[in-house]
CSV table of C-alpha atoms in Angstrom, one decimal:
chain,number,residue,atom,x,y,z
C,1,MET,CA,147.8,24.4,75.7
C,2,ASN,CA,150.0,22.1,73.8
C,3,LEU,CA,152.9,23.0,71.5
C,4,SER,CA,150.9,22.6,68.3
C,5,ASP,CA,148.1,25.0,69.5
C,6,ASN,CA,150.7,27.5,70.6
C,7,LYS,CA,152.3,27.5,67.1
C,8,ILE,CA,148.8,28.0,65.5
C,9,TRP,CA,148.0,31.0,67.8
C,10,GLN,CA,151.5,32.4,67.2
C,11,LYS,CA,151.0,32.3,63.4
C,12,ARG,CA,147.6,33.9,63.7
C,13,THR,CA,149.1,36.7,65.8
C,14,ILE,CA,151.9,37.4,63.3
C,15,TRP,CA,149.4,37.4,60.4
C,16,LEU,CA,147.1,39.7,62.4
C,17,ILE,CA,150.0,42.2,62.9
C,18,ILE,CA,151.0,42.0,59.2
C,19,LEU,CA,147.5,42.5,57.9
C,20,THR,CA,147.0,45.4,60.3
C,21,ALA,CA,150.2,47.0,59.1
C,22,ILE,CA,149.1,46.6,55.4
C,23,LEU,CA,145.6,48.0,56.1
C,24,ARG,CA,147.0,51.0,58.0
C,25,PHE,CA,149.5,51.6,55.2
C,26,VAL,CA,146.7,51.8,52.6
C,27,LEU,CA,144.7,54.1,54.8
C,28,LEU,CA,147.6,56.5,55.0
C,29,PHE,CA,146.6,57.7,51.5
C,30,LYS,CA,142.9,57.8,52.1
C,31,PHE,CA,142.6,60.7,54.5
C,32,GLY,CA,143.5,64.3,53.9
C,33,LEU,CA,146.2,65.9,56.0
C,34,THR,CA,144.8,67.1,59.3
C,35,PRO,CA,145.6,70.7,60.4
C,36,GLN,CA,147.7,69.4,63.2
C,37,GLU,CA,149.8,67.3,60.8
C,38,SER,CA,150.2,70.3,58.5
C,39,TYR,CA,151.4,72.3,61.5
C,40,TYR,CA,153.9,69.5,62.5
C,41,TRP,CA,155.1,69.3,59.0
C,42,ASN,CA,156.0,73.0,59.3
C,43,PHE,CA,157.9,72.1,62.4
C,44,ALA,CA,160.0,69.7,60.2
C,45,ARG,CA,160.6,72.5,57.7
C,46,HIS,CA,162.2,74.6,60.5
C,47,LEU,CA,164.5,71.9,62.0
C,48,SER,CA,165.4,72.8,65.5
C,49,LEU,CA,166.7,71.3,68.8
C,50,GLY,CA,163.3,72.0,70.3
C,51,TYR,CA,159.9,73.7,69.7
C,52,PHE,CA,157.4,75.7,71.6
C,53,ASP,CA,154.4,73.4,71.5
C,54,HIS,CA,155.9,69.9,71.6
C,55,PRO,CA,159.4,68.3,71.8
C,56,SER,CA,161.3,67.3,68.7
C,57,ALA,CA,161.0,63.5,68.1
C,58,MET,CA,158.0,64.0,65.9
C,59,PRO,CA,159.3,66.8,63.6
C,60,TRP,CA,162.7,65.1,63.3
C,61,THR,CA,161.0,62.0,62.1
C,62,ILE,CA,158.9,63.9,59.6
C,63,TRP,CA,162.0,65.7,58.4
C,64,LEU,CA,163.7,62.3,57.8
C,65,THR,CA,160.7,60.7,56.1
C,66,THR,CA,159.9,63.7,53.9
C,67,ASN,CA,163.5,63.9,52.8
C,68,LEU,CA,163.4,60.2,51.9
C,69,LEU,CA,159.8,60.0,50.5
C,70,GLY,CA,159.0,63.5,49.4
C,71,THR,CA,156.7,66.3,50.7
C,72,ASN,CA,153.5,64.4,50.4
C,73,ILE,CA,151.0,62.4,52.5
C,74,ILE,CA,153.2,59.3,52.7
C,75,GLY,CA,156.3,61.3,53.5
C,76,ILE,CA,154.6,63.0,56.4
C,77,ARG,CA,152.7,60.0,57.8
C,78,PHE,CA,155.2,57.1,57.2
C,79,GLY,CA,156.8,57.7,60.6
C,80,ALA,CA,153.4,57.3,62.3
C,81,TRP,CA,152.9,54.0,60.5
C,82,LEU,CA,156.4,52.8,61.6
C,83,TYR,CA,155.8,53.8,65.2
C,84,GLY,CA,152.4,52.1,65.2
C,85,LEU,CA,153.9,48.9,63.9
C,86,GLY,CA,156.7,49.1,66.5
C,87,ALA,CA,154.1,49.6,69.2
C,88,LEU,CA,152.3,46.5,68.2
C,89,ILE,CA,155.5,44.5,68.3
C,90,PHE,CA,156.3,45.8,71.9
C,91,ILE,CA,152.7,44.9,72.9
C,92,TYR,CA,153.4,41.4,71.5
C,93,LEU,CA,156.7,41.1,73.4
C,94,ILE,CA,155.2,42.3,76.7
C,95,SER,CA,152.2,40.0,76.3
C,96,ARG,CA,154.4,37.0,75.6
C,97,LYS,CA,156.4,37.6,78.7
C,98,PHE,CA,153.3,37.1,80.8
C,99,TRP,CA,150.8,35.0,78.8
C,100,ASN,CA,150.5,32.3,76.2
C,101,HIS,CA,150.1,32.7,72.4
C,102,LYS,CA,146.3,32.5,72.5
C,103,ILE,CA,146.0,35.3,75.0
C,104,THR,CA,148.6,37.3,73.0
C,105,PHE,CA,146.5,36.9,69.9
C,106,TRP,CA,143.4,38.4,71.6
C,107,VAL,CA,145.6,41.1,73.2
C,108,ILE,CA,146.7,42.2,69.7
C,109,PHE,CA,143.2,41.9,68.4
C,110,ALA,CA,141.8,44.1,71.2
C,111,THR,CA,144.6,46.6,70.6
C,112,ILE,CA,144.0,47.1,66.9
C,113,SER,CA,140.2,47.4,67.5
C,114,VAL,CA,140.5,50.5,69.7
C,115,PRO,CA,139.5,53.6,67.7
C,116,LEU,CA,142.1,55.9,69.4
C,117,PHE,CA,144.9,53.4,69.0
C,118,ASN,CA,144.3,53.1,65.3
C,119,THR,CA,144.5,56.8,64.7
C,120,ALA,CA,147.9,56.7,66.3
C,121,GLY,CA,149.1,54.3,63.6
C,122,ILE,CA,147.9,56.5,60.7
C,123,PHE,CA,147.8,60.2,61.7
C,124,PHE,CA,151.1,61.8,62.8
C,125,THR,CA,150.9,63.6,66.1
C,126,PRO,CA,153.2,63.4,69.1
C,127,ASP,CA,151.3,60.3,70.2
C,128,PRO,CA,152.8,57.6,67.8
C,129,PRO,CA,156.4,58.1,69.0
C,130,LEU,CA,155.2,58.5,72.6
C,131,ILE,CA,153.4,55.2,72.6
C,132,PHE,CA,156.2,53.4,70.8
C,133,PHE,CA,158.9,54.6,73.3
C,134,TRP,CA,156.6,54.3,76.3
C,135,LEU,CA,155.9,50.6,75.6
C,136,GLY,CA,159.5,50.0,74.6
C,137,THR,CA,160.8,51.5,77.8
C,138,THR,CA,158.3,49.4,79.8
C,139,TYR,CA,159.5,46.2,78.0
C,140,PHE,CA,163.2,47.0,78.6
C,141,ILE,CA,162.8,47.8,82.4
C,142,ILE,CA,161.0,44.4,82.8
C,143,GLN,CA,163.9,42.8,80.9
C,144,ALA,CA,166.4,44.7,83.1
C,145,ILE,CA,165.0,43.3,86.3
C,146,GLU,CA,164.6,39.8,85.0
C,147,ARG,CA,167.8,39.4,83.0
C,148,ARG,CA,170.0,41.8,85.1
C,149,HIS,CA,172.0,42.9,82.1
C,150,TRP,CA,173.4,46.4,81.6
C,151,LYS,CA,172.2,46.7,78.1
C,152,TYR,CA,168.6,46.7,79.2
C,153,TRP,CA,169.2,49.6,81.6
C,154,ILE,CA,170.8,51.6,78.8
C,155,LEU,CA,167.9,50.8,76.5
C,156,THR,CA,165.5,51.8,79.3
C,157,GLY,CA,167.2,55.2,79.7
C,158,LEU,CA,167.4,55.7,75.9
C,159,PHE,CA,163.8,54.9,75.2
C,160,GLY,CA,162.7,56.8,78.3
C,161,GLY,CA,164.5,60.0,77.1
C,162,LEU,CA,163.1,59.6,73.6
C,163,ALA,CA,159.6,59.2,75.1
C,164,MET,CA,160.2,62.6,76.8
C,165,LEU,CA,161.4,63.9,73.5
C,166,SER,CA,158.1,62.8,72.0
C,167,LYS,CA,155.7,64.4,74.6
C,168,TYR,CA,156.3,65.8,78.1
C,169,THR,CA,153.6,63.6,79.6
C,170,ALA,CA,156.2,60.8,79.4
C,171,VAL,CA,157.5,62.2,82.7
C,172,PHE,CA,154.7,60.0,84.2
C,173,TRP,CA,156.6,56.9,82.9
C,174,PHE,CA,159.5,57.8,85.2
C,175,ILE,CA,157.2,58.3,88.2
C,176,SER,CA,155.6,55.0,87.4
C,177,ALA,CA,159.0,53.3,87.0
C,178,PHE,CA,160.1,54.6,90.4
C,179,LEU,CA,156.9,53.1,91.9
C,180,PHE,CA,157.5,49.8,90.0
C,181,LEU,CA,161.0,49.4,91.3
C,182,LEU,CA,160.1,50.5,94.8
C,183,LEU,CA,157.4,47.9,95.1
C,184,HIS,CA,159.1,45.1,93.3
C,185,SER,CA,161.0,42.7,95.6
C,186,ASP,CA,163.9,42.4,93.1
C,187,GLY,CA,163.6,46.0,91.8
C,188,ARG,CA,164.3,47.6,95.2
C,189,LYS,CA,167.7,46.1,95.2
C,190,TYR,CA,168.7,48.2,92.2
C,191,PHE,CA,168.5,51.4,94.1
C,192,ARG,CA,171.7,50.4,95.7
C,193,THR,CA,173.4,49.9,92.3
C,194,PRO,CA,174.4,52.5,89.7
C,195,LYS,CA,172.2,50.9,87.0
C,196,PRO,CA,169.0,52.9,87.4
C,197,TYR,CA,170.9,56.1,87.8
C,198,ILE,CA,172.9,55.5,84.7
C,199,ALA,CA,169.6,54.9,82.9
C,200,VAL,CA,168.3,58.3,84.1
C,201,LEU,CA,171.5,59.9,82.9
C,202,VAL,CA,171.1,58.3,79.5
C,203,ALA,CA,167.5,59.6,79.4
C,204,LEU,CA,168.6,63.1,80.2
C,205,VAL,CA,171.2,63.0,77.4
C,206,ALA,CA,168.5,61.8,75.0
C,207,PHE,CA,166.2,64.6,76.2
C,208,SER,CA,168.9,67.2,76.2
C,209,PRO,CA,168.0,68.9,72.9
C,210,GLU,CA,164.7,70.0,74.3
C,211,ILE,CA,166.4,71.2,77.5
C,212,ILE,CA,169.0,73.2,75.5
C,213,TRP,CA,166.3,74.8,73.3
C,214,ASN,CA,164.3,75.8,76.4
C,215,ALA,CA,167.4,77.3,78.1
C,216,GLN,CA,168.0,79.4,75.0
C,217,ASN,CA,164.4,80.5,74.8
C,218,ASP,CA,163.5,81.5,78.4
C,219,TRP,CA,162.1,78.1,79.2
C,220,ALA,CA,159.1,79.0,77.0
C,221,SER,CA,158.0,75.4,76.2
C,222,PHE,CA,158.2,74.1,79.7
C,223,ALA,CA,156.3,77.2,81.0
C,224,TYR,CA,153.7,76.8,78.3
C,225,GLN,CA,153.0,73.2,79.1
C,226,SER,CA,153.1,73.6,82.9
C,227,THR,CA,152.6,77.0,84.6
C,228,ARG,CA,150.4,78.4,81.9
C,229,ARG,CA,148.0,75.4,82.0
C,230,ALA,CA,148.1,75.4,85.8
C,231,ASN,CA,147.1,79.1,85.8
C,232,GLU,CA,144.0,78.3,83.7
C,233,MET,CA,142.8,75.8,86.4
C,234,ARG,CA,140.4,77.9,88.5
C,235,THR,CA,137.0,76.5,89.4
C,236,LEU,CA,135.4,73.1,89.7
C,237,ARG,CA,133.9,72.1,86.3
C,238,ILE,CA,131.8,69.0,86.5
C,239,ASP,CA,130.9,69.4,82.8
C,240,TYR,CA,134.7,69.1,82.0
C,241,PHE,CA,135.0,65.9,84.1
C,242,LEU,CA,131.9,64.4,82.4
C,243,GLY,CA,133.3,65.4,79.0
C,244,TYR,CA,136.6,63.8,79.9
C,245,LEU,CA,134.9,60.5,80.9
C,246,GLY,CA,132.7,60.5,77.9
C,247,ALA,CA,135.7,61.1,75.6
C,248,GLN,CA,137.6,58.2,77.1
C,249,LEU,CA,134.7,55.8,76.9
C,250,PHE,CA,134.2,56.7,73.2
C,251,ALA,CA,137.9,56.7,72.2
C,252,ILE,CA,138.8,53.4,73.9
C,253,SER,CA,135.3,51.9,73.7
C,254,PRO,CA,133.2,51.3,76.9
C,255,VAL,CA,133.9,47.7,77.7
C,256,LEU,CA,137.7,47.9,77.1
C,257,TYR,CA,137.9,51.2,78.9
C,258,LEU,CA,136.1,50.0,82.0
C,259,GLY,CA,138.0,46.7,81.8
C,260,ALA,CA,141.3,48.5,81.8
C,261,ILE,CA,140.2,50.7,84.8
C,262,VAL,CA,139.1,47.6,86.8
C,263,THR,CA,142.4,45.8,85.9
C,264,MET,CA,144.5,48.7,87.1
C,265,PHE,CA,142.8,48.9,90.5
C,266,SER,CA,142.3,45.2,91.0
C,267,SER,CA,146.0,44.6,90.3
C,268,ALA,CA,147.0,47.4,92.8
C,269,ILE,CA,144.7,45.8,95.4
C,270,LYS,CA,146.2,42.4,94.8
C,271,CYS,CA,149.8,43.7,95.3
C,272,ILE,CA,148.9,45.6,98.5
C,273,ARG,CA,147.0,42.7,100.0
C,274,GLU,CA,149.7,40.1,99.2
C,275,LYS,CA,152.5,42.4,100.5
C,276,TRP,CA,150.5,43.2,103.6
C,277,LYS,CA,149.9,39.6,104.3
C,278,LYS,CA,153.6,38.8,103.3
C,279,ILE,CA,152.4,36.2,100.8
C,280,SER,CA,155.0,35.0,98.4
C,281,PHE,CA,153.7,35.9,94.9
C,282,ARG,CA,156.8,36.1,92.8
C,283,ALA,CA,155.1,34.3,90.0
C,284,THR,CA,152.5,37.1,89.6
C,285,GLU,CA,154.4,40.0,91.2
C,286,THR,CA,155.8,41.5,88.0
C,287,VAL,CA,152.7,41.3,85.9
C,288,ASN,CA,150.5,42.8,88.6
C,289,LEU,CA,152.9,45.6,89.3
C,290,VAL,CA,153.2,46.4,85.6
C,291,LEU,CA,149.4,46.4,85.2
C,292,PHE,CA,148.9,49.2,87.6
C,293,SER,CA,152.2,51.0,88.2
C,294,PHE,CA,152.6,52.2,84.6
C,295,SER,CA,149.0,53.5,84.3
C,296,LEU,CA,147.4,54.4,87.7
C,297,PRO,CA,149.6,57.5,88.6
C,298,MET,CA,148.8,59.2,85.3
C,299,LEU,CA,145.2,58.2,85.4
C,300,LEU,CA,144.7,59.6,88.9
C,301,PHE,CA,146.5,62.8,88.0
C,302,PHE,CA,144.5,63.6,84.9
C,303,SER,CA,141.2,62.5,86.4
C,304,ALA,CA,141.8,65.1,89.1
C,305,VAL,CA,142.9,67.7,86.5
C,306,GLY,CA,139.7,66.9,84.6
C,307,LEU,CA,137.7,68.4,87.4
C,308,VAL,CA,139.1,71.9,86.7
C,309,TYR,CA,140.5,71.7,83.2
C,310,TRP,CA,139.5,70.3,79.8
C,311,VAL,CA,141.5,67.0,79.5
C,312,LYS,CA,141.8,66.0,75.8
C,313,LEU,CA,140.9,62.5,74.9
C,314,ASN,CA,144.4,61.5,73.7
C,315,TRP,CA,146.4,62.7,76.8
C,316,LEU,CA,146.2,59.4,78.5
C,317,ILE,CA,146.6,57.2,75.5
C,318,PRO,CA,149.9,55.4,76.5
C,319,ILE,CA,148.5,54.0,79.8
C,320,TYR,CA,145.7,51.9,78.4
C,321,PHE,CA,147.6,49.4,76.3
C,322,ILE,CA,148.9,47.1,79.0
C,323,PRO,CA,145.8,47.2,81.3
C,324,ILE,CA,143.7,46.3,78.3
C,325,ALA,CA,146.0,43.3,77.8
C,326,GLY,CA,145.6,42.4,81.4
C,327,PHE,CA,141.8,42.6,81.1
C,328,VAL,CA,141.8,40.3,78.0
C,329,ALA,CA,144.1,37.8,79.9
C,330,ASN,CA,141.8,37.8,83.0
C,331,SER,CA,138.7,37.4,80.8
C,332,ILE,CA,140.2,34.3,79.1
C,333,HIS,CA,141.6,32.8,82.3
C,334,ASN,CA,138.2,33.1,84.0
C,335,ARG,CA,136.4,31.6,80.9
C,336,LYS,CA,134.4,34.8,80.3
C,337,LYS,CA,133.6,36.5,77.1
C,338,TRP,CA,134.1,40.1,78.1
C,339,HIS,CA,137.2,40.4,75.9
C,340,ILE,CA,135.1,39.3,72.9
C,341,TRP,CA,132.4,41.8,73.7
C,342,GLY,CA,134.9,44.6,74.3
C,343,THR,CA,136.9,43.9,71.1
C,344,SER,CA,133.7,43.6,69.0
C,345,ILE,CA,132.2,46.9,70.2
C,346,ALA,CA,135.6,48.7,69.7
C,347,MET,CA,136.0,47.2,66.2
C,348,ILE,CA,132.5,48.1,65.1
C,349,THR,CA,133.2,51.7,66.3
C,350,THR,CA,136.5,51.9,64.5
C,351,ILE,CA,135.0,50.5,61.3
C,352,THR,CA,132.0,52.9,61.5
C,353,ILE,CA,134.3,55.9,62.0
C,354,THR,CA,136.5,54.8,59.0
C,355,ILE,CA,133.5,54.3,56.7
C,356,VAL,CA,132.0,57.7,57.7
C,357,MET,CA,135.4,59.4,57.0
C,358,LEU,CA,135.8,57.6,53.6
C,359,PHE,CA,132.3,57.8,52.3
C,360,PRO,CA,129.8,60.7,52.5
C,361,ILE,CA,127.1,58.7,54.1
C,362,VAL,CA,126.2,60.9,57.1
C,363,PRO,CA,127.1,64.5,58.0
C,364,ILE,CA,130.3,64.9,60.1
C,365,THR,CA,131.5,67.8,62.3
C,366,GLY,CA,134.4,68.7,64.6
C,367,GLU,CA,137.7,66.9,64.2
C,368,LEU,CA,136.3,64.4,61.8
C,369,ALA,CA,135.5,67.2,59.4
C,370,SER,CA,138.9,68.9,59.8
C,371,THR,CA,140.6,67.1,56.8
C,372,PHE,CA,138.1,68.5,54.2
C,373,GLY,CA,138.1,71.7,52.2
C,374,TRP,CA,141.8,72.6,52.2
C,375,LYS,CA,142.6,71.9,48.6
C,376,THR,CA,139.6,74.0,47.5
C,377,LEU,CA,140.7,76.8,49.8
C,378,ALA,CA,144.3,76.6,48.4
C,379,GLU,CA,143.0,76.9,44.8
C,380,TYR,CA,140.9,79.9,45.7
C,381,VAL,CA,143.7,81.7,47.6
C,382,ASN,CA,146.2,80.9,44.8
C,383,SER,CA,143.8,82.6,42.3
C,384,LYS,CA,143.8,85.7,44.6
C,385,LEU,CA,147.6,85.7,44.8
C,386,ASP,CA,147.8,86.0,41.0
C,387,THR,CA,146.1,89.4,41.3
C,388,MET,CA,148.3,90.7,44.2
C,389,PRO,CA,151.9,91.8,44.5
C,390,SER,CA,154.5,88.9,44.4
C,391,ASN,CA,155.5,89.5,48.0
C,392,THR,CA,152.0,89.1,49.4
C,393,PHE,CA,152.0,86.9,52.5
C,394,ILE,CA,149.2,84.6,53.9
C,395,PHE,CA,148.2,84.4,57.6
C,396,GLY,CA,145.4,83.1,59.8
C,397,GLY,CA,143.8,83.8,63.1
C,398,GLU,CA,145.2,80.6,64.5
C,399,TYR,CA,147.8,78.0,63.4
C,400,LYS,CA,145.6,75.6,61.5
C,401,VAL,CA,144.6,77.6,58.4
C,402,PRO,CA,148.1,78.9,57.6
C,403,SER,CA,149.6,75.4,58.1
C,404,GLU,CA,147.2,73.8,55.7
C,405,LEU,CA,147.7,76.5,53.1
C,406,SER,CA,151.4,76.2,53.4
C,407,PHE,CA,151.2,72.6,52.5
C,408,HIS,CA,148.5,72.8,49.7
C,409,LEU,CA,149.7,75.9,47.9
C,410,PRO,CA,152.2,75.6,45.0
C,411,ASN,CA,155.8,75.7,46.2
C,412,HIS,CA,154.8,75.5,49.9
C,413,PRO,CA,155.2,79.2,50.8
C,414,GLN,CA,156.1,80.3,54.3
C,415,THR,CA,152.8,81.4,55.9
C,416,ALA,CA,152.3,83.5,59.0
C,417,GLY,CA,150.3,83.0,62.2
C,418,PRO,CA,148.1,85.1,64.5
C,419,ASN,CA,151.2,87.0,65.8
C,420,VAL,CA,150.7,89.2,62.7
C,421,ILE,CA,147.7,90.7,64.5
C,422,GLY,CA,149.2,90.7,68.0
C,423,ARG,CA,147.8,87.4,69.1
C,424,PRO,CA,149.8,84.5,70.5
C,425,GLY,CA,151.4,82.8,67.6
C,426,LEU,CA,152.6,79.6,69.2
C,427,GLN,CA,155.5,78.2,67.0
C,428,TYR,CA,154.8,80.8,64.3
C,429,THR,CA,156.2,83.4,66.7
C,430,TYR,CA,159.6,81.8,66.2
C,431,TRP,CA,159.3,81.3,62.5
C,432,VAL,CA,158.0,84.7,61.4
C,433,ASN,CA,159.3,88.1,62.5
C,434,VAL,CA,156.4,90.3,61.8
C,435,ASP,CA,158.6,93.4,61.4
C,436,THR,CA,159.9,91.9,58.2
C,437,LEU,CA,156.3,91.9,56.8
C,438,ILE,CA,155.7,95.7,57.2
C,439,GLY,CA,154.6,97.4,54.0
C,440,ARG,CA,153.5,94.1,52.4
C,441,ASP,CA,150.0,93.0,51.4
C,442,ALA,CA,148.4,89.9,52.8
C,443,ILE,CA,145.6,87.4,52.5
C,444,PHE,CA,143.8,86.7,55.8
C,445,VAL,CA,141.7,83.6,56.1
C,446,ILE,CA,139.2,82.7,58.9
C,447,ASP,CA,137.8,79.2,59.4
C,448,PRO,CA,134.8,79.4,61.9
C,449,ARG,CA,135.6,75.8,63.0
C,450,TRP,CA,138.4,77.1,65.1
C,451,GLY,CA,136.6,79.8,67.1
C,452,PHE,CA,136.6,82.7,64.7
C,453,GLY,CA,133.3,83.9,63.3
C,454,TYR,CA,133.2,85.9,60.1
C,455,GLU,CA,131.9,88.9,62.1
C,456,HIS,CA,135.3,89.2,63.8
C,457,GLY,CA,137.3,89.3,60.5
C,458,GLU,CA,137.6,93.0,59.7
C,459,ARG,CA,137.8,94.0,63.4
C,460,LEU,CA,140.7,91.6,63.9
C,461,VAL,CA,142.8,93.0,61.1
C,462,GLU,CA,141.7,96.5,60.2
C,463,LYS,CA,144.0,98.3,62.6
C,464,TYR,CA,147.0,96.5,61.3
C,465,PHE,CA,146.5,97.3,57.6
C,466,ARG,CA,145.8,100.5,55.7
C,467,GLU,CA,142.9,98.8,53.8
C,468,VAL,CA,141.0,95.6,54.2
C,469,ASN,CA,138.6,94.2,51.6
C,470,LYS,CA,136.4,91.1,52.2
C,471,CYS,CA,136.4,88.6,49.3
C,472,ASP,CA,133.7,86.1,48.4
C,473,GLU,CA,132.9,83.5,51.0
C,474,LEU,CA,134.0,80.0,50.2
C,475,GLU,CA,131.5,77.3,51.3
C,476,ILE,CA,132.8,73.8,51.7
C,477,LEU,CA,130.2,71.0,51.1
C,478,ARG,CA,130.3,67.3,51.5
C,479,ALA,CA,127.4,65.3,50.1
C,480,GLY,CA,125.3,68.4,50.2
C,481,THR,CA,126.1,69.2,53.9
C,482,LYS,CA,128.1,72.3,54.8
C,483,LEU,CA,131.3,71.6,56.7
C,484,THR,CA,132.5,75.2,57.0
C,485,THR,CA,132.6,78.6,55.3
C,486,PHE,CA,136.0,80.2,54.8
C,487,HIS,CA,136.1,84.0,55.1
C,488,ILE,CA,138.9,85.5,53.1
C,489,TYR,CA,140.2,89.1,53.2
C,490,GLU,CA,142.6,91.1,51.0
C,491,CYS,CA,144.7,93.2,53.3
C,492,HIS,CA,146.9,96.1,52.0
C,493,HIS,CA,150.0,97.5,53.5
C,494,TYR,CA,150.8,95.9,56.8
C,495,LYS,CA,151.6,98.4,59.5
C,496,GLY,CA,153.1,96.0,62.1
C,497,THR,CA,151.9,95.3,65.7
C,498,GLU,CA,153.9,98.2,67.1
C,499,ARG,CA,152.1,100.7,64.8
C,500,GLU,CA,148.5,100.0,65.8
C,501,GLN,CA,146.1,102.8,65.1
């Protein structure tokens, strides 16, 4: 490819990134706040070194952006948009280290077409910062080996620690980095220098807020995300594994998912074969090692876990970016069109999901329907509050309903979680001391979408209050199709969890 062609493809790539950023920014306003986002916004309202469910990078970011932009959709989601844009820039930089501008264009095009990747640039969960810092750390460790400069090792440690501060699964990046350095002919030399150990020290400092919080709270978060989940893994569940595979195929798209898997394993086989035969392959060593070492360990682990535990579709999200890039590069090098087919199918899926979410064309269920109905519920609950004592509190049977009501009700009141009725309250356990609520009235809301049927309502709360009265049911419709029915209860004189009768 000549210089002129390279410049043309470079301009196309830059414009593609810019247009993607603009489109994602517009879409920030088009979707209602998900229950998870409302919950994480509540994290930011209770600023802390750490949290029970997730580490603190995400809520700290939400705290910053809501203070700058206000408590609104853009204030909550702006950080996700920034992290998504930063992730695209790191994908661009990594791709340019290994391939030309034409391949880089198609790598970016494939990346922005993947359904799951796009949600991580719009909706704010722990995934946007995790992806950004994971890709950034990968880029910096490549630079550290190639340029041999201290600053890249410091940046590797900093971004690695912040990846851990985004989501605990970032620990797999460090496992992958060890494998990468161990197998890399130049990387092994660094084990005899202080540089990687300084990087680990920097990472620990960056991650230290979460360590301190856990130390102050009986290691609750670490236990919740490790031993508790491990204790739930009991018997072989083929249905779980098939569900895991199906979710990955849908979230990434079939061709790109299978292409990424093939790229991971083929790159690993190439490295093993060439090292076994002692073939000099320095020109391709780094790219092949990167393609499998930063993805295969986590893939193998969660694929095994998927046989006994429900693996959510987003848990493996950071490992797919670079193998998909490798798949695109291999397709172009071999003069195939697999990258075009994969990108096209993924883009069609993404566009279809977006249209279905924006326009009431077909019925939706599950997570796709989770953004609807909250304003209507808040209006109804607010009307009930007008008829009850001023110190009435609101709670739900899980974290989603109280989080959404806290955001949508006037003045954003502090709501309570299921710990009010003696159930695990997740982060609400740390926010609300139920003993301070004794003697007060409450409004209890059930949303059957989250595992609570209306028939459970009174049984759940009656022993914790002197009197419980069921209100009218609130049915939520979209284009004539029922999404859910909220069940609301007026509860009088809370007795506390230690005073059950």
